[in-house]
Short mmCIF file of C-alpha atoms and ligand atoms in Angstrom, two decimals:
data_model
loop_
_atom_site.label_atom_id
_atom_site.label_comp_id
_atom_site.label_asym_id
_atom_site.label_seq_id
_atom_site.Cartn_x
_atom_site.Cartn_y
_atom_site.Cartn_z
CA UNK A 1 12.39 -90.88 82.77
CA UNK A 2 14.15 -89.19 79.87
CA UNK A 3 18.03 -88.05 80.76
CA UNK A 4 16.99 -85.40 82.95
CA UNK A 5 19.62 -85.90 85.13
CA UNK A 6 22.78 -83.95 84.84
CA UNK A 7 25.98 -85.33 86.56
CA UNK A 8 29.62 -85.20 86.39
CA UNK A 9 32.80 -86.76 87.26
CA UNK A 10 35.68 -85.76 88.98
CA UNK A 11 39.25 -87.67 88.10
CA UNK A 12 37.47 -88.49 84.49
CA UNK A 13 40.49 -89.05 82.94
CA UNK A 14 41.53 -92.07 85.10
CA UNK A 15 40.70 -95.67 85.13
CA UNK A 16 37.51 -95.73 86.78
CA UNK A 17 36.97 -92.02 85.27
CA UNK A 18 37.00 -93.63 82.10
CA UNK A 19 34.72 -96.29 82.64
CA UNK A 20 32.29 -93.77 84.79
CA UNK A 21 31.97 -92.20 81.16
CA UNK A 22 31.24 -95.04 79.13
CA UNK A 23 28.11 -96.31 81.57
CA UNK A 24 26.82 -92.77 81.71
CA UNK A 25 27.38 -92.25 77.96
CA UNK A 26 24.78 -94.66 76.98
CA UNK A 27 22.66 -94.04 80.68
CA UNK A 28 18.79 -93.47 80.32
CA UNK A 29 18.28 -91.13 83.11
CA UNK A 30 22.05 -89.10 83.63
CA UNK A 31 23.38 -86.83 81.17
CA UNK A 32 27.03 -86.62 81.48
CA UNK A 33 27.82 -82.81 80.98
CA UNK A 34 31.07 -81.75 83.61
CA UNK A 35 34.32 -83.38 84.12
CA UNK A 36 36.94 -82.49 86.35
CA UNK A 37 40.56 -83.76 87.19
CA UNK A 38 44.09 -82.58 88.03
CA UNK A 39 45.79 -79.41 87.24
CA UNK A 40 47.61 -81.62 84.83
CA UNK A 41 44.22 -81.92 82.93
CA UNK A 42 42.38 -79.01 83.25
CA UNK A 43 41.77 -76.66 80.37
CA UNK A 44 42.29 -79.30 77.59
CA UNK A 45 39.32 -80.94 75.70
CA UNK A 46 38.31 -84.21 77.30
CA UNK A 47 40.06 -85.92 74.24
CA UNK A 48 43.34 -84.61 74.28
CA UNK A 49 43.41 -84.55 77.94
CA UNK A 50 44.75 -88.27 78.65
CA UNK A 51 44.88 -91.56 76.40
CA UNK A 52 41.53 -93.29 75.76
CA UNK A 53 42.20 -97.07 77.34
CA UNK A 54 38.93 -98.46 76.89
CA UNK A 55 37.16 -100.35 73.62
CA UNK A 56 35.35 -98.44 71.22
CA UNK A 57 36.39 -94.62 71.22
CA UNK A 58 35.30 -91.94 73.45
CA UNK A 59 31.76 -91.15 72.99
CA UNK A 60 31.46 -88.27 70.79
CA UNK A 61 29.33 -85.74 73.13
CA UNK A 62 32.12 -86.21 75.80
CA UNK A 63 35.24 -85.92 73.43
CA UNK A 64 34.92 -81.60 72.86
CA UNK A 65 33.67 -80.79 76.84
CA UNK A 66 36.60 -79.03 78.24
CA UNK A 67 38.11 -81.13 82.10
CA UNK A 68 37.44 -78.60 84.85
CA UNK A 69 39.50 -78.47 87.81
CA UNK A 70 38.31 -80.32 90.45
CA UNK A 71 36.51 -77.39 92.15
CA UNK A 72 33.09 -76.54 93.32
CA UNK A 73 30.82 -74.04 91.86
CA UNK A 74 30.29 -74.84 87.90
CA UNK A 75 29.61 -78.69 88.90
CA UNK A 76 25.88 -80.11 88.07
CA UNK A 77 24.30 -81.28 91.36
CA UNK A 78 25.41 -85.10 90.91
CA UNK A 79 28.95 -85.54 90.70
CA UNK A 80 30.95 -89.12 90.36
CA UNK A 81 34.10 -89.07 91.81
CA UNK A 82 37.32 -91.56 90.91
CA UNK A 83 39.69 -89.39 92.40
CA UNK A 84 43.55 -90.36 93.38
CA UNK A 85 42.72 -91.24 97.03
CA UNK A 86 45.49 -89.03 98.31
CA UNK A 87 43.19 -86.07 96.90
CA UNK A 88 40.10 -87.44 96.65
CA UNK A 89 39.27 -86.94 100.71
CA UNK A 90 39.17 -82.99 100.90
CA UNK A 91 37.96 -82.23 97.54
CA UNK A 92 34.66 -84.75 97.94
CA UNK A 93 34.20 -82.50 101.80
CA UNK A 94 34.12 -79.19 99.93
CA UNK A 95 31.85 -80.18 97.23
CA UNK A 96 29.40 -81.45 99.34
CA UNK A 97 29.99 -78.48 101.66
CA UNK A 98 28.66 -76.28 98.55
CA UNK A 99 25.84 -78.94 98.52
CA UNK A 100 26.87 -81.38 96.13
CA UNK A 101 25.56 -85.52 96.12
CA UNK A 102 28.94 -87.11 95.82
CA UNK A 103 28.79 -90.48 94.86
CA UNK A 104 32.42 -91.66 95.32
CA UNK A 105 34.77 -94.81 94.65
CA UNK A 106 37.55 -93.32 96.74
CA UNK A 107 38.25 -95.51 100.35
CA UNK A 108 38.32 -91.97 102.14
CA UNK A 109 35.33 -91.52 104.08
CA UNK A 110 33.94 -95.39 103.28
CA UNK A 111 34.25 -95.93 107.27
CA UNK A 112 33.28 -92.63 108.41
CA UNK A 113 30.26 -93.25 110.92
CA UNK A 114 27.66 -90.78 109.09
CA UNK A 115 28.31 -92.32 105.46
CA UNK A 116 26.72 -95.04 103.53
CA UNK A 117 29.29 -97.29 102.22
CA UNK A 118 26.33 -99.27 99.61
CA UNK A 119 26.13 -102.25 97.85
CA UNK A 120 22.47 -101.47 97.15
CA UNK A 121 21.18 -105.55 96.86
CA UNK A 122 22.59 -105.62 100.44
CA UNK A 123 22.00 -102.43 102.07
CA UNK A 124 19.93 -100.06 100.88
CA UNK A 125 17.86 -98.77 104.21
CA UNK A 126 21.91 -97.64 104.86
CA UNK A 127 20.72 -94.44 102.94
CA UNK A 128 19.01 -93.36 105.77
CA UNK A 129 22.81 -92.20 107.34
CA UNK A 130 22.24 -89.15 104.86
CA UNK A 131 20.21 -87.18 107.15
CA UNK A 132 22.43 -87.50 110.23
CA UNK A 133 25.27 -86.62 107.64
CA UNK A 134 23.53 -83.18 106.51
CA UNK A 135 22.28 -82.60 110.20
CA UNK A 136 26.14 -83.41 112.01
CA UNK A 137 28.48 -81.48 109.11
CA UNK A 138 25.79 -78.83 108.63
CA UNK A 139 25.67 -79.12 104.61
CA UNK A 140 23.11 -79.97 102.16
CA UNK A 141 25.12 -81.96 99.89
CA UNK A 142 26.10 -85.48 100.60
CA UNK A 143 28.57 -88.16 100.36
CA UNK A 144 27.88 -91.57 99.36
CA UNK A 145 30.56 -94.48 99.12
CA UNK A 146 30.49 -97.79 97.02
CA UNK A 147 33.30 -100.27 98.80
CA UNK A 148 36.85 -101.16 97.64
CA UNK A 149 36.61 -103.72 94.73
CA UNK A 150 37.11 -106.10 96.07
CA UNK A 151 35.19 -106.37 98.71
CA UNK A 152 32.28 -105.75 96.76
CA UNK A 153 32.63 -109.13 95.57
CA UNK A 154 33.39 -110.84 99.07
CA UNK A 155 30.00 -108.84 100.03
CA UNK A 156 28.17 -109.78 97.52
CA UNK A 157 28.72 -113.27 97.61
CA UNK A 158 28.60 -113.25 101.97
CA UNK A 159 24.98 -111.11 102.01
CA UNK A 160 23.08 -114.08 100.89
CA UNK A 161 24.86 -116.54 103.97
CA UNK A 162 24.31 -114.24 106.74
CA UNK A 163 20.74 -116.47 106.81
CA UNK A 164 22.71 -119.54 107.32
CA UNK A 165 24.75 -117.90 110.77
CA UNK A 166 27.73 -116.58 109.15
CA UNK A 167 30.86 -116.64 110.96
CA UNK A 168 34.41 -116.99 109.89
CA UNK A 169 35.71 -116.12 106.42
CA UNK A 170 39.31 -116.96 104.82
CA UNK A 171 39.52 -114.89 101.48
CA UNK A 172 42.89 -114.77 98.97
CA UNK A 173 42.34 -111.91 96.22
CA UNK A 174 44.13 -112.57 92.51
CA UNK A 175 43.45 -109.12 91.88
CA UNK A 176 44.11 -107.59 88.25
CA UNK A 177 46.45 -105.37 87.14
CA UNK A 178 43.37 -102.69 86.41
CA UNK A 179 42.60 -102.58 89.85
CA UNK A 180 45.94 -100.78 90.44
CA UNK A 181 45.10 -97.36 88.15
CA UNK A 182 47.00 -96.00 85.02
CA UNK A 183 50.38 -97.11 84.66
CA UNK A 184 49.99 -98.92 87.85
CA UNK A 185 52.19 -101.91 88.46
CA UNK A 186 55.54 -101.69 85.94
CA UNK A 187 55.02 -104.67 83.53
CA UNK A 188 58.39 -105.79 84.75
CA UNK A 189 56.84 -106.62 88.42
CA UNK A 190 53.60 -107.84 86.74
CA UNK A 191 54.51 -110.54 83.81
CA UNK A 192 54.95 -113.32 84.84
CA UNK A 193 54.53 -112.61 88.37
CA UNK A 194 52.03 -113.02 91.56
CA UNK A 195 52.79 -110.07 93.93
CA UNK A 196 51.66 -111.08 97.24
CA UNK A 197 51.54 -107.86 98.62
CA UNK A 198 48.37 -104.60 97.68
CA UNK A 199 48.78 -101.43 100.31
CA UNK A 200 45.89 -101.38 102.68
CA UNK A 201 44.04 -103.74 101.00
CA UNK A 202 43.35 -106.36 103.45
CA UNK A 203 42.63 -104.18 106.02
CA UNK A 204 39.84 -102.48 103.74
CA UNK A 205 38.57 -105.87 102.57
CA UNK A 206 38.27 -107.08 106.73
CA UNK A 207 36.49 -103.80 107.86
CA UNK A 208 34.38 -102.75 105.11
CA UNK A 209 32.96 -106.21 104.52
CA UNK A 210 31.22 -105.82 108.16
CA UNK A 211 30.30 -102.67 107.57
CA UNK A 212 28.33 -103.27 104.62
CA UNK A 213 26.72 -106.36 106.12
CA UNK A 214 25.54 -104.65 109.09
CA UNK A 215 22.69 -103.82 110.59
CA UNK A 216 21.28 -99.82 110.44
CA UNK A 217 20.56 -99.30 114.05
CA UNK A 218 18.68 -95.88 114.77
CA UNK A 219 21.37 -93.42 113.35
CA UNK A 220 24.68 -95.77 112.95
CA UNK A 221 25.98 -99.27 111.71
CA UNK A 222 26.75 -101.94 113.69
CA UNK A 223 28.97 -104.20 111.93
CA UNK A 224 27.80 -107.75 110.97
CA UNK A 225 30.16 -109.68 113.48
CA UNK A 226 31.60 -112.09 110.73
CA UNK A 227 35.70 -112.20 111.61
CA UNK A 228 37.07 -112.26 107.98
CA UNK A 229 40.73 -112.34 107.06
CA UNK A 230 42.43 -111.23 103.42
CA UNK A 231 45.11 -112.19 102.21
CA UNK A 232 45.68 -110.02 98.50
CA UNK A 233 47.44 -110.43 95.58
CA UNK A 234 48.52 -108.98 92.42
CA UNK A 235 48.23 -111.35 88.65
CA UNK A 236 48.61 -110.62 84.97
CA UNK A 237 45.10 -110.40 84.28
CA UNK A 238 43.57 -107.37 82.77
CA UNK A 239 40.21 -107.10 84.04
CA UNK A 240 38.39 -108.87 86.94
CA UNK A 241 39.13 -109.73 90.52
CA UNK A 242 38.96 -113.66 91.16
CA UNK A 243 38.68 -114.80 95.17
CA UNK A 244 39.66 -117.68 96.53
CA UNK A 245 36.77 -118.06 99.80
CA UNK A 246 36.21 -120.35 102.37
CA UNK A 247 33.35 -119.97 105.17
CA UNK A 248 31.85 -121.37 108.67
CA UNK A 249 28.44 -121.13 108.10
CA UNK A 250 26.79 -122.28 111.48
CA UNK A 251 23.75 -124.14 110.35
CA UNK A 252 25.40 -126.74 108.18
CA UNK A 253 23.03 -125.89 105.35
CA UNK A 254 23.86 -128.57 102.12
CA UNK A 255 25.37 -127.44 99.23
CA UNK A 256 22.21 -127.09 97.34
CA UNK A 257 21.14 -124.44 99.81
CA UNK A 258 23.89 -122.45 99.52
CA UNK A 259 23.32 -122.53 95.75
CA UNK A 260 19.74 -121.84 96.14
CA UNK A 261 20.51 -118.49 98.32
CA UNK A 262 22.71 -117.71 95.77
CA UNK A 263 20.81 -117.61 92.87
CA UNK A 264 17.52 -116.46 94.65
CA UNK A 265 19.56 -113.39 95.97
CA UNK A 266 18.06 -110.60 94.69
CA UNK A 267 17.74 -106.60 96.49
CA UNK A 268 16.68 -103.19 96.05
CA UNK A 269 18.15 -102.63 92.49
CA UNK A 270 15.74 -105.48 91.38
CA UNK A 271 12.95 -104.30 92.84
CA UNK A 272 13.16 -100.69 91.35
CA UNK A 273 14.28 -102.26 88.01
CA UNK A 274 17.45 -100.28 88.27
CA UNK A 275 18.93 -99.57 84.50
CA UNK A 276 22.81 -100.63 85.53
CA UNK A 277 20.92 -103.98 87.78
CA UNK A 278 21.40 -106.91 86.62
CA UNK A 279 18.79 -109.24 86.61
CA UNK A 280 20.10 -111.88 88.86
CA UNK A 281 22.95 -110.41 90.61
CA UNK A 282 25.05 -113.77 91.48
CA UNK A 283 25.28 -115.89 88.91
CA UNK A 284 26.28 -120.05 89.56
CA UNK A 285 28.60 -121.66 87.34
CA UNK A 286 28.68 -125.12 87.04
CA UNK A 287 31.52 -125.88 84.94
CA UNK A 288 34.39 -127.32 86.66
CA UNK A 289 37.30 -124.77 85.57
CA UNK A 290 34.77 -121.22 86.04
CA UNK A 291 34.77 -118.69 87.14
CA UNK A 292 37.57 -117.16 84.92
CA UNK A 293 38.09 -113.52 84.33
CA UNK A 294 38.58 -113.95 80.50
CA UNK A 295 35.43 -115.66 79.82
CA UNK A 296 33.30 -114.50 82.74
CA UNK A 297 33.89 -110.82 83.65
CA UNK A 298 31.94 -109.10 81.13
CA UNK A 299 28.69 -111.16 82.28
CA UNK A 300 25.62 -108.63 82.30
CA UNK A 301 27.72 -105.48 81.53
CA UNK A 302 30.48 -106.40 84.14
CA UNK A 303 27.79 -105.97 86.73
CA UNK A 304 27.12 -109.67 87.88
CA UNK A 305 29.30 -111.51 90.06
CA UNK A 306 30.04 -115.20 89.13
CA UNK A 307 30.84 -118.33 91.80
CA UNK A 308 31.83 -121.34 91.16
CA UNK A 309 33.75 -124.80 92.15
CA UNK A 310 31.73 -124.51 95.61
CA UNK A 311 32.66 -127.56 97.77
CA UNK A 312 32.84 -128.50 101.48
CA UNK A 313 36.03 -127.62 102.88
CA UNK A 314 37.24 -129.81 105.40
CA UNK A 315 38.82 -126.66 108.29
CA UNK A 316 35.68 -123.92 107.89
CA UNK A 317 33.02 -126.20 106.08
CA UNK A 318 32.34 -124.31 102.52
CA UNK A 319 35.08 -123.36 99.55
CA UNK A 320 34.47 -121.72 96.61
CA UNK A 321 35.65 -118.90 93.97
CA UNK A 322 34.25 -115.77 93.17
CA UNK A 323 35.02 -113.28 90.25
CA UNK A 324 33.69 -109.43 89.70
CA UNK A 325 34.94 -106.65 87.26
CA UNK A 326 37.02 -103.98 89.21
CA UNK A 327 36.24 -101.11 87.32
CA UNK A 328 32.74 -102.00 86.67
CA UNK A 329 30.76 -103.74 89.65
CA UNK A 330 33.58 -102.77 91.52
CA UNK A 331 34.06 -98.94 91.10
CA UNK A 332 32.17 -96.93 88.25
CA UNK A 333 28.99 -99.67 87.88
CA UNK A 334 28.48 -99.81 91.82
CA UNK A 335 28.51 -95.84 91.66
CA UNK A 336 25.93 -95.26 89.23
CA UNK A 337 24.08 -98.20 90.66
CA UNK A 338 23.94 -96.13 93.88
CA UNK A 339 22.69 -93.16 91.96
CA UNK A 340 20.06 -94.76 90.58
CA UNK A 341 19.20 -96.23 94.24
CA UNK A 342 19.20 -92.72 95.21
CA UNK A 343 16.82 -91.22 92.57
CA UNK A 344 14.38 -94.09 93.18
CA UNK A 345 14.20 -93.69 96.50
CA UNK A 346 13.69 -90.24 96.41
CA UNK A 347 16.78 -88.85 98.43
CA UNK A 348 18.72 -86.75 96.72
CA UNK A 349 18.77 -83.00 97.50
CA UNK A 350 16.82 -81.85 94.75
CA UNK A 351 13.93 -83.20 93.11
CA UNK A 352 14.58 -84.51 89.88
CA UNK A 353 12.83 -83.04 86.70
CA UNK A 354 10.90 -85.58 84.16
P1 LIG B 401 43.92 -93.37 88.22
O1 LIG B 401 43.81 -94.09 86.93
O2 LIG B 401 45.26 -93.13 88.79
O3 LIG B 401 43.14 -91.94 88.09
C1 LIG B 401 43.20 -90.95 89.08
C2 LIG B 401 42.36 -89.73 88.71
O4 LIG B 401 42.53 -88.74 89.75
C3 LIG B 401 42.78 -89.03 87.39
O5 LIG B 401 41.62 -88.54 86.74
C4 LIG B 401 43.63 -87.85 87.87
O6 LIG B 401 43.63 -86.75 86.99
C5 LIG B 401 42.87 -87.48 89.16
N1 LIG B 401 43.72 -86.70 90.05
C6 LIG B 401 45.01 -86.97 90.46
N2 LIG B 401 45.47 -85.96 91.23
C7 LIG B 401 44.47 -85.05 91.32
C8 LIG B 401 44.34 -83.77 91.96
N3 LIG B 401 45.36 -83.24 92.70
N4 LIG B 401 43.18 -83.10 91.85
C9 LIG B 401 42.15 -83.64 91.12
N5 LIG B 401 42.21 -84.83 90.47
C10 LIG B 401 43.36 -85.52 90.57
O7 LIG B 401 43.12 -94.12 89.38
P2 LIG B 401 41.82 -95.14 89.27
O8 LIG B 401 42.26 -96.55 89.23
O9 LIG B 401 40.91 -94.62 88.21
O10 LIG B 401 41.17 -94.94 90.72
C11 LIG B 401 40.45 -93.75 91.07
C12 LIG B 401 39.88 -93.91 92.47
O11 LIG B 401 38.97 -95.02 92.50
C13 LIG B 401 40.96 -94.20 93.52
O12 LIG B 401 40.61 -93.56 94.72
C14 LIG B 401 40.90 -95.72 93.65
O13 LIG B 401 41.36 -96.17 94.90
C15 LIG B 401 39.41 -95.99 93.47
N6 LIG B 401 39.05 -97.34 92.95
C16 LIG B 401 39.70 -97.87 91.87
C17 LIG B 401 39.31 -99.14 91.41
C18 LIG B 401 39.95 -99.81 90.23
O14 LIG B 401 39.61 -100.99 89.95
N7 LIG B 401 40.85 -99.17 89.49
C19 LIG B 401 38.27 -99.81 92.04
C20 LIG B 401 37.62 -99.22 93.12
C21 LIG B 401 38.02 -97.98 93.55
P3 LIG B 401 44.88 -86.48 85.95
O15 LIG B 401 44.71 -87.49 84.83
O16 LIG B 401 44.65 -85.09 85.50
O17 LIG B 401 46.14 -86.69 86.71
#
């Protein structure tokens, strides 16, 4: 397939915005041609619009398009969105009211009974929500949610012990400074500092986690009954979410199987041979000081999650650390891995050309 696929992205000039441009700049199948965001935005050229904050510069064919404002109508059929949550909710309704695929970061309809919330190695027979979606809100667009970022990780990591009777989880976040949006937290707060404290993030990390580990039964999800409890924090790092996990796993498996399921885990965006996939989607590190989000996050694109230091742990039975990139595996990566899920599978509104 030759980028036949137009898309755009609503809150481009964000955080995640940003990084949603740099994996579809380069993307073989999408062709990034609208961007939307605030009031504040709209009008200007893309590159005058907000500060670049990412490596490199911004990719020439997106620097001169003009951001749109964050309405329905002009928008290509496939539309990103990294929109300021307190927005995000309304704006992602009406565009798939005018029968748009929103593929969305925001937490705002992640629970909502009739939409996917995907990690696509775990759950990708989830999809099938879409139809009771269109046929219960009476549009032909859709919305489709990746999870918070961190609990992408926690998921990721969990999916391959469900085998192993999965049942009580203990997870402390060290979440980066990223993870917070542009400015964020004030340096003053941040250098330093640990700030024990991220609004509603526990909460999401407890409820989406079972969620995307359930089962698709006939027209809903029925959460995975794992009890998990977060505790978050805020650190000085730049990129990459690090977790601190322990886990009961009821079949006292050794710690060679749990290794084993780990690196054997593979799902649906290995299968199709996914462009954003990595190949092996956990990745083991033996070394006795990794994971570490300076020399691990960028592993495969930012799109693999690394574990390491796992031991037994003498209260729930298994301990280890986990590390993902926030922005990448855990916001704009997951997204246009779920697009590409979609076009495989052949569920998106429209055919696609090519
Ligand atoms: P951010 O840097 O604060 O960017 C917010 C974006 O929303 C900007 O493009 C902004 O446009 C736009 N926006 C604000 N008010 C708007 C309005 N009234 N109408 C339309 N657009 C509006 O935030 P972020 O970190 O990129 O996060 C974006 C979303 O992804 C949030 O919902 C967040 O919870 C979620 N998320 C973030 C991460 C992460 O690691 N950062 C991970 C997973 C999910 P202007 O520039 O014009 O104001």
């Amino acid at each position: 397939m030759d980028r036949t696929i137009d898309v755009g992205v609503l809150g481009a000039t964000g955080m995640v915005g940003q990084q949603f441009i740099v994996q579809l700049a380069r993307h073989p199948w999408f062709r990034l041609v609208w961007l939307g965001a605030s009031e504040r935005s709209a009008g200007q050229r893309y590159a005058d619009a907000a500060p670049w904050r990412l490596p490199d510069s911004v990719p020439p064919e997106v620097a001169d398009l003009v951001v749109q404002p964050c309405e329905p109508g002009s928008a290509p059929e496939i539309v990103f969105s990294a929109m300021d949550a307190a927005v995000a909710g309304d704006i992602e309704q009406a565009f798939a009211r005018a029968g748009h695929t929103i593929v969305s970061n925001s937490r705002n309809h992640r629970l909502d009974d009739d939409v996917p919330l995907l990690v696509p190695e775990i759950n990708s027979d989830h999809l099938g929500l879409i139809e009771r979606q269109r046929t219960r809100r009476g549009w032909s667009g859709a919305i489709i949610t990746n999870p918070n970022c961190s609990t992408v990780i926690l998921s990721l990591v969990l999916a391959p012990l469900r085998q192993f009777g999965l049942r009580n989880v203990m997870v402390t976040t060290l979440q980066a400074l990223s993870g917070a949006g542009y400015p964020g937290v004030a340096s003053l707060d941040a250098v330093g500092n640990v700030v024990p404290f991220i609004d509603g993030e526990e909460g999401k990390i407890e409820t989406e986690t079972r969620k995307i580990l359930g089962r698709l039964d006939s027209d809903r999800v029925e959460p995975h009954p794992v009890q998990v409890s977060a505790q978050t924090t805020r650190v000085a790092v730049v990129n990459g979410h690090t977790e601190s996990i322990a886990v009961t796993l009821e079949a006292k498996p050794s710690i060679d199987d749990v290794r084993d399921a780990w690196t054997r885990f593979t799902g649906a965006p290995q299968r199709h041979a996914l462009p954003t996939a990595p190949a092996q989607p956990i990745v083991y590190l033996t070394g006795q000081n990794r994971p570490q989000p300076r020399l691990d996050v960028d592993r495969d694109g930012g799109m693999t999650i690394s574990v390491g230091r796992l031991r037994p742990c003498p209260v729930l039975g298994y301990k280890f650390f986990a590390l993902g990139h926030n922005t990448v595996r855990g916001a704009a990566g997951a997204a246009v891995l779920n697009a590409e899920l979609m076009v495989a599978e052949r569920v998106l509104a429209t055919p696609v050309r090519g």
